[in-house]
Every structure is written in C-alpha cells, then in structure tokens.
Short mmCIF file of C-alpha atoms in Angstrom, two decimals:
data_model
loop_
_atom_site.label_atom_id
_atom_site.label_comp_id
_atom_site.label_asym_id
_atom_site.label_seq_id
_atom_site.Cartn_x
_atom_site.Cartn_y
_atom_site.Cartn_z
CA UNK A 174 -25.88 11.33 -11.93
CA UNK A 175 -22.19 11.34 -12.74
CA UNK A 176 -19.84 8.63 -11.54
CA UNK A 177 -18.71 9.72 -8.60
CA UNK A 178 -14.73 9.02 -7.21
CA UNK A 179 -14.38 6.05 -5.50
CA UNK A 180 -13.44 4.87 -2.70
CA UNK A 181 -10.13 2.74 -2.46
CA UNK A 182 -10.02 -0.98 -2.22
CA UNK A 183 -8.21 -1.99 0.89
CA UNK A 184 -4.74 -2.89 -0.89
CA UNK A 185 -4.47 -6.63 0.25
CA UNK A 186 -8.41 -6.82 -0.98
CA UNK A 187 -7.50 -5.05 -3.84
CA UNK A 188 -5.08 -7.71 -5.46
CA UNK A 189 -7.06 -10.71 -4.86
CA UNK A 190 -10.19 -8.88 -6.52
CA UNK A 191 -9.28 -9.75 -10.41
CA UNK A 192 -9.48 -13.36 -9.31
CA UNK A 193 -12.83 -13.45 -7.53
CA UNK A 194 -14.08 -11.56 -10.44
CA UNK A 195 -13.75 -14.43 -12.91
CA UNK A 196 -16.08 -16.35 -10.49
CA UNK A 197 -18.49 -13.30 -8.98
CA UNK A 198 -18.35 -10.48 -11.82
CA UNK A 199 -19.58 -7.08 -10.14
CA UNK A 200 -22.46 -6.95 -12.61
CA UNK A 201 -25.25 -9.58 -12.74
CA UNK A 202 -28.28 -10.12 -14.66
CA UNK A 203 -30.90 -12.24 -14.44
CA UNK A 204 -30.14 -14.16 -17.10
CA UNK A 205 -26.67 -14.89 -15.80
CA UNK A 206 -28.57 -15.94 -12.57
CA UNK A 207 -30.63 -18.23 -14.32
CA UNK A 208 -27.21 -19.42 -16.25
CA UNK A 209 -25.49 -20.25 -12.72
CA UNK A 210 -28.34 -22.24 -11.54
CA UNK A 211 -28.76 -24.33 -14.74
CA UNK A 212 -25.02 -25.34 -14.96
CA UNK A 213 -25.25 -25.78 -10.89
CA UNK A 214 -22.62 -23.21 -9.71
CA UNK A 215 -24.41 -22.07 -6.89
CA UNK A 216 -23.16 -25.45 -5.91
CA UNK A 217 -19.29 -24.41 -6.32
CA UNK A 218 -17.21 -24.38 -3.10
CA UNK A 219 -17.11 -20.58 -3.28
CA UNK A 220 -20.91 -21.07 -2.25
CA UNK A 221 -21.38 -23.95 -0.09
CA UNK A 222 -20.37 -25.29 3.25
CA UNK A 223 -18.50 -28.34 3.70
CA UNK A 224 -20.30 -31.97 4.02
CA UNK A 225 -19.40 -31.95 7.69
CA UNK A 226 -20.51 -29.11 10.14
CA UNK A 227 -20.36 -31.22 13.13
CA UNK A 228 -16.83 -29.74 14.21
CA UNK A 229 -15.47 -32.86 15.11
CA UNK A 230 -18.39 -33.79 17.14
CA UNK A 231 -18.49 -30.47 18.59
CA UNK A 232 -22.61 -30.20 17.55
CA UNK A 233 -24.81 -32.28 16.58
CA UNK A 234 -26.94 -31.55 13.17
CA UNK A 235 -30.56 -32.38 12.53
CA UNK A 236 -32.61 -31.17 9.00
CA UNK A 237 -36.28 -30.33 9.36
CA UNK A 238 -39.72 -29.47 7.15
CA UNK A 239 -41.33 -27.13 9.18
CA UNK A 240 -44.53 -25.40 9.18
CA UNK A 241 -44.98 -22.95 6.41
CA UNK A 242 -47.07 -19.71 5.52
CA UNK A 243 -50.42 -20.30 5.44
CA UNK A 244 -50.98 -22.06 2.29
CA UNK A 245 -47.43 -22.56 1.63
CA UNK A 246 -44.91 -25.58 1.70
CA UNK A 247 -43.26 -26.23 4.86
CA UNK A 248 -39.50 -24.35 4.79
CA UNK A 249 -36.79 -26.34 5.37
CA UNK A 250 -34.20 -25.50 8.68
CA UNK A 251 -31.07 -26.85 9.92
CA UNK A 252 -30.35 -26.90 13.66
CA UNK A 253 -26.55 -27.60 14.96
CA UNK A 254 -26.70 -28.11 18.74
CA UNK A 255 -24.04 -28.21 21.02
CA UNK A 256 -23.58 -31.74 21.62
CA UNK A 257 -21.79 -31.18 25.43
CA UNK A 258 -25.09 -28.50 26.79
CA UNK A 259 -26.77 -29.24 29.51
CA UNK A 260 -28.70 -26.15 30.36
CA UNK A 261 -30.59 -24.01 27.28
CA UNK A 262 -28.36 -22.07 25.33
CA UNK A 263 -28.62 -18.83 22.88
CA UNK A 264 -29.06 -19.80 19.32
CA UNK A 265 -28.44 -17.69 16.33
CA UNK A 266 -31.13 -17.98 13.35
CA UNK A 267 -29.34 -17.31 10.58
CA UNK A 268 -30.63 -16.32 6.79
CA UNK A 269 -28.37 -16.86 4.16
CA UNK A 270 -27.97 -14.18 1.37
CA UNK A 271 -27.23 -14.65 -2.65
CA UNK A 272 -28.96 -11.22 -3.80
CA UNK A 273 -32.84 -12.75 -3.27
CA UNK A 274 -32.29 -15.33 -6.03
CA UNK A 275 -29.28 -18.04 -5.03
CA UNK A 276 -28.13 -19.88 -1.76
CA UNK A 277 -29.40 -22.00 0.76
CA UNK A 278 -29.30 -22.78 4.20
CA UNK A 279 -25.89 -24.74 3.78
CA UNK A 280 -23.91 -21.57 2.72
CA UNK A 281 -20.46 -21.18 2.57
CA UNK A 282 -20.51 -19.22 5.60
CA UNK A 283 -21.75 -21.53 8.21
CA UNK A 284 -18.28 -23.14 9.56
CA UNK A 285 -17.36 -20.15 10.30
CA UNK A 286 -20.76 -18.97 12.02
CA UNK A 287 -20.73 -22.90 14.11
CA UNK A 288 -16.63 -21.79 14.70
CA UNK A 289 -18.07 -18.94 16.17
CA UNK A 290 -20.97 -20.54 18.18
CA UNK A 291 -18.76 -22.92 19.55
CA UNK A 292 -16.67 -20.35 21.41
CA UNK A 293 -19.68 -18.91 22.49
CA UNK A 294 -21.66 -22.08 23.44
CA UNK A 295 -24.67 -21.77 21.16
CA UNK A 296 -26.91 -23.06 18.73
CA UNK A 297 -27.16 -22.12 15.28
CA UNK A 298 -30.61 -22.88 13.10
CA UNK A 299 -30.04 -22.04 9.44
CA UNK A 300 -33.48 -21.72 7.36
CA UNK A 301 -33.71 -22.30 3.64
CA UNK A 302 -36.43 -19.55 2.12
CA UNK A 303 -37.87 -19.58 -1.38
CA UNK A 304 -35.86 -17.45 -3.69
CA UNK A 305 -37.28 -15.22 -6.24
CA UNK A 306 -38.37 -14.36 -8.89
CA UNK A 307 -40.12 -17.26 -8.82
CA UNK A 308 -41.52 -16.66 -4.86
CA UNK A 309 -41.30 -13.06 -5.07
CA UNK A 310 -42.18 -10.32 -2.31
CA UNK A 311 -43.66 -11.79 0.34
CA UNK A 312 -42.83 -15.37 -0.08
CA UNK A 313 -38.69 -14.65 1.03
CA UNK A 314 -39.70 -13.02 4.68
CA UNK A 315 -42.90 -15.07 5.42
CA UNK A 316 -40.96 -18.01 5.44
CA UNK A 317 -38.05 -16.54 7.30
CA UNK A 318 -40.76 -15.56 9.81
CA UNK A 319 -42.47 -19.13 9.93
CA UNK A 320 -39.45 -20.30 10.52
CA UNK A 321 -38.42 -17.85 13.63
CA UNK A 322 -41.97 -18.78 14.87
CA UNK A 323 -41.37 -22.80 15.04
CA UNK A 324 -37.91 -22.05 16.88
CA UNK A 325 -39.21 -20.17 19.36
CA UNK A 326 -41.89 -22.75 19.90
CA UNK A 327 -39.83 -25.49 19.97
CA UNK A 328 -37.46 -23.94 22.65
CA UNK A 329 -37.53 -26.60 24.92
CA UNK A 330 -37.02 -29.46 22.64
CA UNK A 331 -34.27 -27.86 20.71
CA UNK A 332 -32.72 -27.32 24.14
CA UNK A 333 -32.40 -23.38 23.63
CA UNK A 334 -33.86 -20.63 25.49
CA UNK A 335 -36.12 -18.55 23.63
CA UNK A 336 -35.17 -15.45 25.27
CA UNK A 337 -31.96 -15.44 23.54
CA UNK A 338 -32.17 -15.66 20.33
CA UNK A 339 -30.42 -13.94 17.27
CA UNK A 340 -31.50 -13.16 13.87
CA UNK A 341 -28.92 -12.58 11.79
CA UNK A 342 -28.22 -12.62 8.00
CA UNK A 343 -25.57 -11.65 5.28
CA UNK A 344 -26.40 -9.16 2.43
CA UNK A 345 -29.83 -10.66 1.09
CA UNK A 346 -30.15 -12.70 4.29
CA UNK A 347 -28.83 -9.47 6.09
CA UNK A 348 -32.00 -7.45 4.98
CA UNK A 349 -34.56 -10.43 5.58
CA UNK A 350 -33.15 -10.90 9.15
CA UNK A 351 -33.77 -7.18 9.15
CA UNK A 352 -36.99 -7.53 7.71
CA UNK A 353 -38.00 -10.65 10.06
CA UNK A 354 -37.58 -8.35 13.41
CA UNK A 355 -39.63 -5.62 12.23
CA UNK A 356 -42.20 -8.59 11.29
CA UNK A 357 -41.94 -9.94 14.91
CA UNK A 358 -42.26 -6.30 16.04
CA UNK A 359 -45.62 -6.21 14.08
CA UNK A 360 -47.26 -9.43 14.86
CA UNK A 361 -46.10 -9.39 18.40
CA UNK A 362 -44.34 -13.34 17.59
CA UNK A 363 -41.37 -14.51 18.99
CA UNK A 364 -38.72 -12.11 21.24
CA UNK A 365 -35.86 -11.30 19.90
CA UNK A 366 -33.05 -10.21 21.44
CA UNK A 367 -30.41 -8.96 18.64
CA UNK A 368 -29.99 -8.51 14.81
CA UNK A 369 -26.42 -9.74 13.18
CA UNK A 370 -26.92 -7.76 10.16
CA UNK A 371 -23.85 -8.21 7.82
CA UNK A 372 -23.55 -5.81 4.53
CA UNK A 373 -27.80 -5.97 4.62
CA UNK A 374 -28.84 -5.40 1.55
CA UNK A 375 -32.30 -3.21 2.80
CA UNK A 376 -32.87 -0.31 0.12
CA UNK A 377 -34.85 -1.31 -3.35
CA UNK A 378 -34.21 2.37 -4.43
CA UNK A 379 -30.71 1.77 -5.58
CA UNK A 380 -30.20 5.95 -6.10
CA UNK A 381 -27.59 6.19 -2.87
CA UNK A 382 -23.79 7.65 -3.39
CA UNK A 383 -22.07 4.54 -3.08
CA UNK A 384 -24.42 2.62 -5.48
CA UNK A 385 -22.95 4.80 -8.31
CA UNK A 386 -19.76 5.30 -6.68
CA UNK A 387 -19.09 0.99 -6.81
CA UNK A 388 -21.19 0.90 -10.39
CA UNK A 389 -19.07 -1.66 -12.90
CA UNK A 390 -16.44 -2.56 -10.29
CA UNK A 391 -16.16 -5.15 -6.88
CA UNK A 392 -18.63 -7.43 -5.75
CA UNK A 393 -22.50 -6.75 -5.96
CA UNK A 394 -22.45 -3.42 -7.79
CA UNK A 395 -26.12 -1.27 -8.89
CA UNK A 396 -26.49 -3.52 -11.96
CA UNK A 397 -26.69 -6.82 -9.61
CA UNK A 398 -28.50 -4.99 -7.27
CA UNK A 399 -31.07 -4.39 -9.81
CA UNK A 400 -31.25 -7.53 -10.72
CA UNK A 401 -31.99 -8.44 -7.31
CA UNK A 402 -34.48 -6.14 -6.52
CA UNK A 403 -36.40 -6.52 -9.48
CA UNK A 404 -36.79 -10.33 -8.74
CA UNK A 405 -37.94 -9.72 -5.34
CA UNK A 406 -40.50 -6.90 -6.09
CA UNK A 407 -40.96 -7.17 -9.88
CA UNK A 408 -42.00 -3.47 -11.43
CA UNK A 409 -42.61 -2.34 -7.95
CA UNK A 410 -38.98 -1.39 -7.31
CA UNK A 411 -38.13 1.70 -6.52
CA UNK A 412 -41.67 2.88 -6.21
CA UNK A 413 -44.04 4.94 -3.35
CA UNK A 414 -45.55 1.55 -2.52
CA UNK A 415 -42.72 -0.89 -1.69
CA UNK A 416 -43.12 -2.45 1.85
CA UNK A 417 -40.66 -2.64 5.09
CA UNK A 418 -40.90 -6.47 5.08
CA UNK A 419 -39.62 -6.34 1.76
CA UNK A 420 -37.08 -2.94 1.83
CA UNK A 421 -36.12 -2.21 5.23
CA UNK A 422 -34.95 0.56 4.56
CA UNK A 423 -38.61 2.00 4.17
CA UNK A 424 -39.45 1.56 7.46
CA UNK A 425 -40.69 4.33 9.00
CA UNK A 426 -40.98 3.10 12.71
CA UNK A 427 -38.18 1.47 13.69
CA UNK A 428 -38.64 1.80 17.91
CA UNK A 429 -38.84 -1.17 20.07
CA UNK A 430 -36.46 -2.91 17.52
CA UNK A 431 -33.99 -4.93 19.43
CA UNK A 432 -30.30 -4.17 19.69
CA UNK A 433 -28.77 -4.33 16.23
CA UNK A 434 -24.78 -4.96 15.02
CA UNK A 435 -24.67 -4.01 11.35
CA UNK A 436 -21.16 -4.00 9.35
CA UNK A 437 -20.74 -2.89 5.75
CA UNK A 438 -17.43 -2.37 3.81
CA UNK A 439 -16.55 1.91 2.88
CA UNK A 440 -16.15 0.38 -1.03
CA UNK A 441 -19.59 -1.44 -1.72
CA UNK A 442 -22.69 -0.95 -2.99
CA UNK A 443 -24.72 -0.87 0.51
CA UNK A 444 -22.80 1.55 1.99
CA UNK A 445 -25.06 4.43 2.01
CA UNK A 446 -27.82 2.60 3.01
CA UNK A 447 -26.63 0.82 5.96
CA UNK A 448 -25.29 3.56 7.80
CA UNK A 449 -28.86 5.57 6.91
CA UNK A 450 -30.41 2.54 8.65
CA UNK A 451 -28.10 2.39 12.11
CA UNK A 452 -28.43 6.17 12.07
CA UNK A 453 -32.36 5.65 11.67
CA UNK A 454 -32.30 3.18 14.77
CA UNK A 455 -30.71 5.84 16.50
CA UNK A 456 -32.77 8.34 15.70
CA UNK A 457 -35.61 6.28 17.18
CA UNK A 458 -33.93 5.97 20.64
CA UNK A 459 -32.51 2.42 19.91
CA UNK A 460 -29.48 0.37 19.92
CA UNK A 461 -26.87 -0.49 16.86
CA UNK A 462 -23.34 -0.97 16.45
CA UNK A 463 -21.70 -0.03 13.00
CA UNK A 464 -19.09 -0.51 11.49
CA UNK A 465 -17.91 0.38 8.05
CA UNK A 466 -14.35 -1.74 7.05
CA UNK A 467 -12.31 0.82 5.19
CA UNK A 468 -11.59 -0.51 1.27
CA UNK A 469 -13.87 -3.76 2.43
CA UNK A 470 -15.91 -4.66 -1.18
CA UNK A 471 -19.13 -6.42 -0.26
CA UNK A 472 -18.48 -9.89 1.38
CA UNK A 473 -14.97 -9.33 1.76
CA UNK A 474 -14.56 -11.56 5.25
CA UNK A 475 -16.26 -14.44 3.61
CA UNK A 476 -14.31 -14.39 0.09
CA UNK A 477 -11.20 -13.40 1.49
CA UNK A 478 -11.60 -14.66 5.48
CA UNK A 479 -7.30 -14.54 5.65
CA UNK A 480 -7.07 -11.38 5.17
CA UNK A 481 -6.45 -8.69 7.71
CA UNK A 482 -9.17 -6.27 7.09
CA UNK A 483 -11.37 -9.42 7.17
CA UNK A 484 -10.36 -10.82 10.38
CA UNK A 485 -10.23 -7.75 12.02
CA UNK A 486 -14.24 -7.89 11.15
CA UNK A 487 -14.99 -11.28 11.83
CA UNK A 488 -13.48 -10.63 15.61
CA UNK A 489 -15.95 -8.01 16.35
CA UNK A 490 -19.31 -9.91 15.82
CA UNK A 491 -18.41 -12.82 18.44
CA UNK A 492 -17.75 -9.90 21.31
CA UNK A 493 -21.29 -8.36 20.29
CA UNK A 494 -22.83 -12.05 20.28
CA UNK A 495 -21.87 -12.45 23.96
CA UNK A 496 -22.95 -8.88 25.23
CA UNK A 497 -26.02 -9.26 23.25
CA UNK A 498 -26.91 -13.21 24.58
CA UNK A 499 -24.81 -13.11 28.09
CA UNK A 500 -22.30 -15.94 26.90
#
C-alpha cells in the first residue's frame, strides 16, 4: 500500500513530539524491548507512578497475590480505597498498557486515575498481568479475568459494590479490558457495568488506513505494533484463527456488552480500528461513546497531560464515570 497523507499533529502536541521521541521512538522492536527491560527503563518516571498514591491520606493502599488461572501463579492487584467511605462505592479495575510486553500495575497513569476517583468517590484496583512473549496469548487476559473474578468476590470486604464496577485500560490494557468484558460475557462471571477503553489497542491485523498513515512517525506506529502483536500471538498474527480474547477486534458478537467510552487520537496508529469497534457496538444495538482528539498521537493526555487537547480529553472520562456508576 502506499503511504498515505497524514493527518496533522495537533500544533502544541506537535512541538513537544521531538522530545518524547528520544525517550519513546515511534518504531519498536523486540529487541529494543528486551534492551529497555535489561537496563530497567520501564522503571523511568515517564513510566511509573509516584511512591505515594495515598493523596494525602485521601485512600488507603493495600497489595495483594490473588488467585490465578488454573495452574498459574497468583496475579498480583493493588486496591486504593477511599479512606472517608462508609457505604460501598464503584471501583474502577484498571489494566495498564505498554504494547503487551512492559508496565505494571503501578503505571504512570494512576495519580491521575486515583485524582479522578477521588472526585468521584471510588475505588480503584490496578492488576499486574504477565507480559509476553514470555506468557503469550492467553496468559495476558486470563489473568486480567482472575483478577476481575476475586474483586467481584471480595465486594464486601473491599467495601465496594459489585454492581458497579469498571474495567478500563489504556492502549494494551485498553484492549485486555476490552477483551476481559467479552470474557465475562462468555463465562457468565462477574457484572460489569462499563468499559474505559483509552486508545485500545484491539486489531492484530495491523492493515487499517491509519496504521500506514502514522508508519515511522509519533508514538506506537505499525512497526511497534508488530512488535506487539507478534509477542502476544507469536506467528498467529494476522491470521483466520486469532481469538476475541486476544484481538477484540475479531469479535463477531459483541451484544449484551456493557456501555463502553472509547477515545483514540485522529493521528495514531489505532485510529481505524477503534472507531470500527464503537461502530461495531453500535451495530449490535449497544452503547459507546467515542471520541477521536483531532492531531492527538497515541497517549497524548498521559505524555503531555498540560496540554490543551489533553485536558480537554481527560475531562470527558470523569463525566462518563459518573453516568456510567451513578456518582
């Protein structure tokens, strides 16, 4: 396929984007995966949360082993609790992204998701998954599942009512939160009442418009998402056999999903296939909200959370939260 034009760069995004390019390049390989994790990178600020997510005392924070897939070690969650609740409140499971094959359930992104929570009075539980290629397909989802499954069973003790709760994810995470509902869809497990799915990355195919369009340039461009594929599902990518509970975006049931909020930037990789997906829930007589942030490159809000464009996105997924949970 030719290179197709591309889309603009929101201007303010644009001029910060040479910097965060000496730290995220758009094109990654494996071996520059492997690299980051030897020389501990994945541990640089860019990545991780600070020591302290209590907010000042605003939640308490407790680490837990819990049960695993069948066979499997016991997956590691984080629960922050509001430390002034009385009565159960909504909590937001959230899966952390890093393209299938980096991150952890401390991720940069949590103060702002607890900032967030707080305004809304809820919980957040963060689980930590096994990352491929090492666990590849199904080892990612399972344990995002197992971990859904010991939330909702331990409702009462974790103070939080089971009836509200919200899987949500960012780009990797994005697609395994989006995997994880179609899983408790399946198996009949735990309710769930909406999916936060930011820039999901859901489509192993890798053939859409905007996956040539951002190829070589931004954040997370068709090489990376290669990369990341290929860890996850080995030679499998891109073939007739890939599962939903890996690729989302293969799903070809997606009723009695519930409500879904799904945000992608006009300039990334997972354009295409995130609008294809809210269109899909449509088409299946559910619920989504989409947005697409003109010029946004993928993770704009979280690398660049000052600028406009970013906070303009950032406001729109506490105002779902509370329609979605009734906070």
């Amino acid at each position: 396929m030719t290179t197709p034009a591309r889309p603009p760069f929101d201007p303010e995004l644009a001029a910060a984007l040479t910097v965060i390019n000496e730290q995220v390049p758009p094109s990654i390989t494996i071996e520059m995966v492997r690299h980051m994790r030897a020389e501990g990178l994945v541990d640089a600020p860019i990545f991780q949360a600070p020591d302290d997510l209590t907010l000042d005392g605003a939640f308490t924070e407790e680490a837990h082993e819990v049960p695993g897939p069948e066979g499997a070690p016991d997956v590691p969650v984080i629960v922050w609790r509001p430390t002034d609740a009385s009565a159960p409140t909504g909590v937001l499971y959230w899966i952390h992204g890093g393209g299938m094959m980096i991150g952890s359930h401390r991720g940069a992104e949590i103060s702002g998701l607890l900032a967030d929570a707080r305004e809304l009075g809820m919980a957040v539980v963060s689980v930590d998954y096994r990352l491929a290629p090492e666990h590849p397909h199904p080892a990612p989802v399972e344990d995002c599942y197992a971990g859904l499954v010991w939330v909702a069973g331990n409702a009462e003790k974790l103070n939080i009512d089971p009836d509200r709760v919200v899987v949500g994810g960012g780009s990797a995470g994005g697609g395994l939160a989006a995997a994880t509902s179609l899983l408790a869809r399946d198996r009949g497990g735990p309710r769930i009442a909406g999916q936060l799915l930011l820039c999901p990355m859901l489509d192993d195919r890798n053939d859409s418009v905007s996956a040539h369009q951002m190829a070589g340039v931004g954040v997370w461009d068709r090489t990376s998402n290669e990369t990341g594929w290929t860890a996850l599902l080995g030679e499998g990518r891109g073939g007739p056999d890939v599962s939903p509970y890996a690729a989302p975006a293969r799903a070809e049931d997606l009723t009695g999903l519930p409500p879904a909020f799904l945000d992608v930037g006009s300039a990334e990789t997972f354009r295409d296939e995130v609008v294809a997906y809210a269109s899909a829930i449509w088409a299946a007589g559910g619920s989504a909200e989409l947005h697409v942030w003109p010029g946004g490159f993928h993770g704009f809000d979280g690398l660049l959370p000052q600028a406009a464009l970013s906070m303009s996105a950032t406001a729109q997924r506490p105002a779902w939260l509370r329609r979605v949970l009734g906070a």
